[in-house]
Amino acid sequence: MELIIELLLFIVPLVVCGLIIGRTVEKNHFAALDRREEANRDFLLSNSKTFPMAAAGSQEPTMVTSEVVIGSDYLKSFLSGWRGIFGGEMKSLQALQVRAKREAIARLIDQARAQGYNAMCNIRVDGVTVVGATKQNNKMLMASVLATATAYHAATPGSGTSSHV
Amino acid sequence: MIVTNTETIVGYEIIEMKGLVQGNTVRTKHAGRDIAAGLKNLVGGELKGYTELLTESRREAMQRMLAQAQQLGANGVVNVRFTTAAVTSGAAELYAYGTAVTLRKIG
């Protein structure tokens, strides 16, 4: 009896903590991502290999990479175990993956901008394994992403210096 | 050394193919990162320790790949790709590979 009360006193605050703080962190992250993507509207993105709208005679292209690992909160990790019994869409994991991928692309843009480029092609976003596949490592729900792209200079509209390769 | 993940580079032509170059690293997290990640698991959000682990792995693997390209006398590496593999003892391998080439500027 005492053990049950003790467990409740311990687990419930953790779960509530996760619920409240986790939801806030996720909401804030999505808001930040929206803001950054809005600010990066002028940056040309594509996953084509042929350097669309490349400007002639500019700085040489270079590869940019970024990594992100995002973990879920306690409650979602716990509940996702139950999903395994009933099947269906795992909305929490889906949100986690979307956050990780959008964050990875936003970081790619930041890096490319910092080096003076204004366009990126051949964007590749891959899920990667960060830790080994042992049983104790799988208790946490997380999404890890490695993104790469090639940054280059694109001709801005109206400048008249574009050369299509 | 020009490095890209495309097969060709705008404004340059490939005049010689030096061959496949590769670099890899197997890394594992230390207990501190694991504990921090466990704590972060309560509230969710970015696991900076693991992100750093991935960044270090990527840097190391790419360094090794570029060193190989240098040895072959190439001045560029194209079509760089990354893959990962889980190793059962709690570690993960990051493998980077690309094609080392000699590039010449055109136009």
Coordinates of C-alpha atoms in Angstrom, one line a residue:
Chain A
M1 CA 0.0 0.0 0.0
E2 CA 2.7 2.4 1.0
L3 CA 4.7 1.3 -2.0
I4 CA 1.8 2.2 -4.3
I5 CA 1.5 5.7 -2.8
E6 CA 5.2 6.2 -3.1
L7 CA 5.2 5.1 -6.7
L8 CA 2.3 7.5 -7.4
L9 CA 4.0 10.3 -5.7
F10 CA 7.0 9.7 -7.8
I11 CA 5.6 8.8 -11.2
V12 CA 2.7 11.2 -11.4
P13 CA 4.7 14.4 -11.0
L14 CA 7.2 13.2 -13.6
V15 CA 4.4 12.4 -16.1
V16 CA 2.6 15.7 -15.5
C17 CA 6.0 17.5 -15.7
G18 CA 6.6 15.8 -19.1
L19 CA 3.1 16.6 -20.2
I20 CA 3.2 20.3 -19.5
I21 CA 6.8 21.2 -20.2
G22 CA 7.0 18.8 -23.1
R23 CA 3.9 20.3 -24.8
T24 CA 5.3 23.8 -24.3
V25 CA 8.7 22.9 -25.6
E26 CA 7.2 21.4 -28.7
K27 CA 4.8 24.3 -29.3
N28 CA 7.7 26.8 -29.0
H29 CA 9.9 24.8 -31.3
F30 CA 7.2 24.7 -34.0
A31 CA 6.7 28.5 -33.6
A32 CA 10.4 29.1 -33.9
L33 CA 10.6 26.9 -37.0
D34 CA 7.8 28.8 -38.6
R35 CA 9.5 32.1 -37.9
R36 CA 12.9 30.9 -39.3
E37 CA 11.3 29.4 -42.4
E38 CA 9.5 32.7 -43.0
A39 CA 12.8 34.6 -42.7
N40 CA 14.5 32.1 -45.1
R41 CA 11.9 32.6 -47.9
D42 CA 14.5 34.2 -50.2
F43 CA 16.8 31.2 -50.0
L44 CA 16.5 28.9 -53.0
L45 CA 16.1 25.3 -52.0
S46 CA 15.9 22.2 -54.2
N47 CA 16.7 18.6 -54.1
S48 CA 17.7 18.6 -57.8
K49 CA 21.3 17.7 -58.7
T50 CA 21.7 20.2 -61.5
F51 CA 22.3 23.5 -59.6
P52 CA 19.1 25.3 -60.8
M53 CA 19.6 29.0 -61.7
A54 CA 23.3 29.0 -60.9
A55 CA 25.0 32.4 -61.4
A56 CA 28.0 32.3 -63.7
G57 CA 31.5 33.1 -62.4
S58 CA 30.7 32.9 -58.7
Q59 CA 32.3 31.3 -55.6
E60 CA 32.8 27.6 -55.8
P61 CA 30.0 25.4 -54.4
T62 CA 30.6 23.6 -51.2
M63 CA 28.8 20.9 -49.1
V64 CA 27.0 21.8 -45.9
T65 CA 25.9 19.4 -43.3
S66 CA 23.8 19.5 -40.1
E67 CA 22.8 17.1 -37.4
V68 CA 19.8 17.1 -35.0
V69 CA 18.7 14.7 -32.4
I70 CA 15.4 15.4 -30.7
G71 CA 13.9 13.3 -27.8
S72 CA 10.3 13.0 -26.7
D73 CA 9.0 13.5 -23.2
Y74 CA 8.3 10.8 -20.7
L75 CA 4.6 10.4 -21.2
K76 CA 4.8 10.2 -25.0
S77 CA 7.6 7.6 -24.8
F78 CA 5.5 5.6 -22.3
L79 CA 2.3 5.8 -24.4
S80 CA 4.1 5.0 -27.6
G81 CA 4.7 1.5 -26.1
W82 CA 0.9 1.0 -26.0
R83 CA 0.5 2.0 -29.6
G84 CA 2.5 -1.1 -30.5
I85 CA -0.4 -3.2 -29.4
F86 CA -3.1 -1.5 -31.3
G87 CA -1.3 -0.3 -34.4
G88 CA -2.1 2.9 -36.3
E89 CA -0.5 6.2 -36.8
M90 CA 1.9 7.4 -34.1
K91 CA 1.2 11.1 -34.1
S92 CA 3.8 11.9 -31.4
L93 CA 6.6 10.2 -33.3
Q94 CA 5.5 11.8 -36.5
A95 CA 5.6 15.3 -34.9
L96 CA 9.1 14.4 -33.6
Q97 CA 10.4 13.4 -37.0
V98 CA 9.0 16.5 -38.6
R99 CA 10.6 18.8 -36.0
A100 CA 14.0 17.1 -36.5
K101 CA 13.9 17.4 -40.2
R102 CA 12.7 20.9 -40.4
E103 CA 15.4 21.9 -37.8
A104 CA 18.1 20.1 -39.8
I105 CA 17.1 22.0 -43.0
A106 CA 16.9 25.3 -41.1
R107 CA 20.5 24.7 -39.8
L108 CA 21.7 23.9 -43.3
I109 CA 20.4 27.3 -44.5
D110 CA 22.1 29.1 -41.6
Q111 CA 25.4 27.4 -42.4
A112 CA 25.1 28.2 -46.1
R113 CA 24.2 31.8 -45.4
A114 CA 27.1 32.2 -43.0
Q115 CA 29.5 31.3 -45.8
G116 CA 27.9 33.7 -48.2
Y117 CA 25.7 31.5 -50.4
N118 CA 22.1 32.1 -51.3
A119 CA 21.0 28.7 -52.7
M120 CA 21.2 25.0 -52.0
C121 CA 20.6 22.0 -54.1
N122 CA 20.7 18.2 -53.7
I123 CA 19.3 18.4 -50.2
R124 CA 19.4 15.0 -48.6
V125 CA 17.8 14.3 -45.2
D126 CA 18.5 11.0 -43.7
G127 CA 17.5 9.4 -40.4
V128 CA 20.6 8.0 -38.7
T129 CA 21.4 5.7 -35.9
V130 CA 23.1 7.5 -33.0
V131 CA 23.2 4.7 -30.4
G132 CA 23.5 0.9 -30.7
A133 CA 20.5 -1.4 -30.9
T134 CA 20.5 -2.8 -27.4
K135 CA 17.3 -3.2 -25.4
Q136 CA 18.1 -0.5 -22.8
N137 CA 18.7 2.1 -25.5
N138 CA 15.2 1.8 -27.0
K139 CA 13.3 3.1 -24.0
M140 CA 13.5 6.7 -25.3
L141 CA 11.5 7.9 -28.2
M142 CA 13.8 10.0 -30.4
A143 CA 14.4 11.2 -33.9
S144 CA 17.9 11.8 -35.2
V145 CA 18.7 13.3 -38.6
L146 CA 21.8 14.0 -40.7
A147 CA 21.1 16.4 -43.5
T148 CA 23.5 17.4 -46.3
A149 CA 23.3 19.7 -49.3
T150 CA 25.4 21.6 -51.7
A151 CA 25.4 25.4 -51.3
Y152 CA 26.0 27.6 -54.3
H153 CA 25.3 31.1 -55.7
A154 CA 22.0 31.5 -57.6
A155 CA 21.2 34.3 -59.9
T156 CA 18.6 36.5 -58.3
P157 CA 15.7 37.4 -60.5
G158 CA 16.3 40.5 -62.6
S159 CA 20.0 40.5 -62.3
G160 CA 20.4 39.0 -65.8
T161 CA 23.5 36.8 -65.0
S162 CA 21.9 33.4 -64.8
S163 CA 23.4 30.4 -66.6
H164 CA 21.3 27.2 -66.7
V165 CA 23.6 24.2 -66.5
Chain B
M1 CA 39.6 20.9 -51.9
I2 CA 36.0 21.3 -53.2
V3 CA 33.5 18.9 -51.5
T4 CA 29.9 18.5 -52.7
N5 CA 27.2 16.0 -52.5
T6 CA 26.2 16.5 -56.2
E7 CA 27.8 14.4 -59.0
T8 CA 28.9 17.4 -61.0
I9 CA 29.8 21.0 -60.0
V10 CA 28.5 24.0 -61.9
G11 CA 31.4 26.0 -63.4
Y12 CA 33.9 23.1 -63.1
E13 CA 34.6 20.0 -65.2
I14 CA 35.9 16.7 -64.0
I15 CA 39.1 15.9 -65.9
E16 CA 40.2 12.8 -63.9
M17 CA 38.6 10.3 -61.6
K18 CA 40.8 9.2 -58.8
G19 CA 38.5 6.6 -57.3
L20 CA 36.3 6.0 -54.3
V21 CA 37.4 7.5 -51.0
Q22 CA 35.9 6.7 -47.7
G23 CA 36.2 7.4 -44.0
N24 CA 34.3 6.0 -41.0
T25 CA 34.2 6.2 -37.3
V26 CA 32.5 4.1 -34.6
R27 CA 31.5 6.1 -31.6
T28 CA 29.6 5.5 -28.4
K29 CA 28.1 7.8 -25.9
H30 CA 29.6 8.1 -22.4
A31 CA 27.6 7.7 -19.2
G32 CA 27.3 11.4 -18.8
R33 CA 25.5 11.9 -22.1
D34 CA 23.2 9.0 -21.3
I35 CA 22.2 10.4 -18.0
A36 CA 21.6 13.9 -19.4
A37 CA 19.6 12.3 -22.2
G38 CA 17.6 10.4 -19.7
L39 CA 16.8 13.6 -17.8
K40 CA 15.8 15.3 -21.1
N41 CA 13.5 12.4 -21.7
L42 CA 11.3 13.8 -19.0
V43 CA 10.5 17.0 -20.9
G44 CA 11.5 16.3 -24.5
G45 CA 13.4 18.7 -26.8
E46 CA 16.8 18.5 -28.4
L47 CA 19.3 16.0 -27.0
K48 CA 22.3 18.2 -27.4
G49 CA 24.7 15.5 -26.2
Y50 CA 23.6 13.1 -28.9
T51 CA 23.7 15.9 -31.5
E52 CA 27.3 16.6 -30.6
L53 CA 28.1 12.9 -30.8
L54 CA 26.7 12.9 -34.3
T55 CA 28.6 16.1 -35.2
E56 CA 31.9 14.7 -34.0
S57 CA 31.3 11.4 -35.9
R58 CA 30.6 13.3 -39.0
R59 CA 33.6 15.5 -38.7
E60 CA 35.9 12.6 -38.0
A61 CA 34.5 10.5 -40.9
M62 CA 34.8 13.3 -43.4
Q63 CA 38.3 14.2 -42.2
R64 CA 39.4 10.6 -42.9
M65 CA 37.8 10.6 -46.3
L66 CA 39.4 13.9 -47.3
A67 CA 42.8 12.7 -46.1
Q68 CA 42.4 9.7 -48.4
A69 CA 41.5 12.1 -51.2
Q70 CA 44.6 14.3 -50.5
Q71 CA 46.8 11.2 -50.7
L72 CA 45.4 10.4 -54.1
G73 CA 46.2 13.9 -55.3
A74 CA 42.6 14.9 -55.9
N75 CA 41.4 18.5 -55.6
G76 CA 37.8 17.7 -55.1
V77 CA 35.4 15.1 -53.8
V78 CA 31.9 14.7 -55.4
N79 CA 28.8 12.8 -54.6
V80 CA 29.5 12.5 -50.9
R81 CA 27.1 10.2 -49.0
F82 CA 26.7 9.2 -45.4
T83 CA 25.3 6.0 -43.9
T84 CA 25.0 4.8 -40.4
A85 CA 24.9 1.4 -38.8
A86 CA 24.1 0.3 -35.3
V87 CA 26.6 -1.9 -33.5
T88 CA 25.2 -4.1 -30.8
S89 CA 27.5 -3.0 -28.0
G90 CA 25.7 0.4 -27.8
A91 CA 27.8 2.1 -30.4
A92 CA 27.0 3.4 -33.9
E93 CA 29.2 3.7 -37.0
L94 CA 29.1 6.7 -39.4
Y95 CA 30.5 6.0 -42.8
A96 CA 31.2 8.7 -45.4
Y97 CA 32.1 8.0 -48.9
G98 CA 32.6 9.9 -52.1
T99 CA 34.4 10.0 -55.4
A100 CA 37.7 11.8 -55.5
V101 CA 38.3 13.7 -58.7
T102 CA 40.5 16.3 -60.3
L103 CA 38.5 19.4 -61.2
R104 CA 39.2 22.2 -63.7
K105 CA 37.4 25.5 -63.7
I106 CA 35.6 26.3 -66.9
G107 CA 33.8 29.5 -68.0

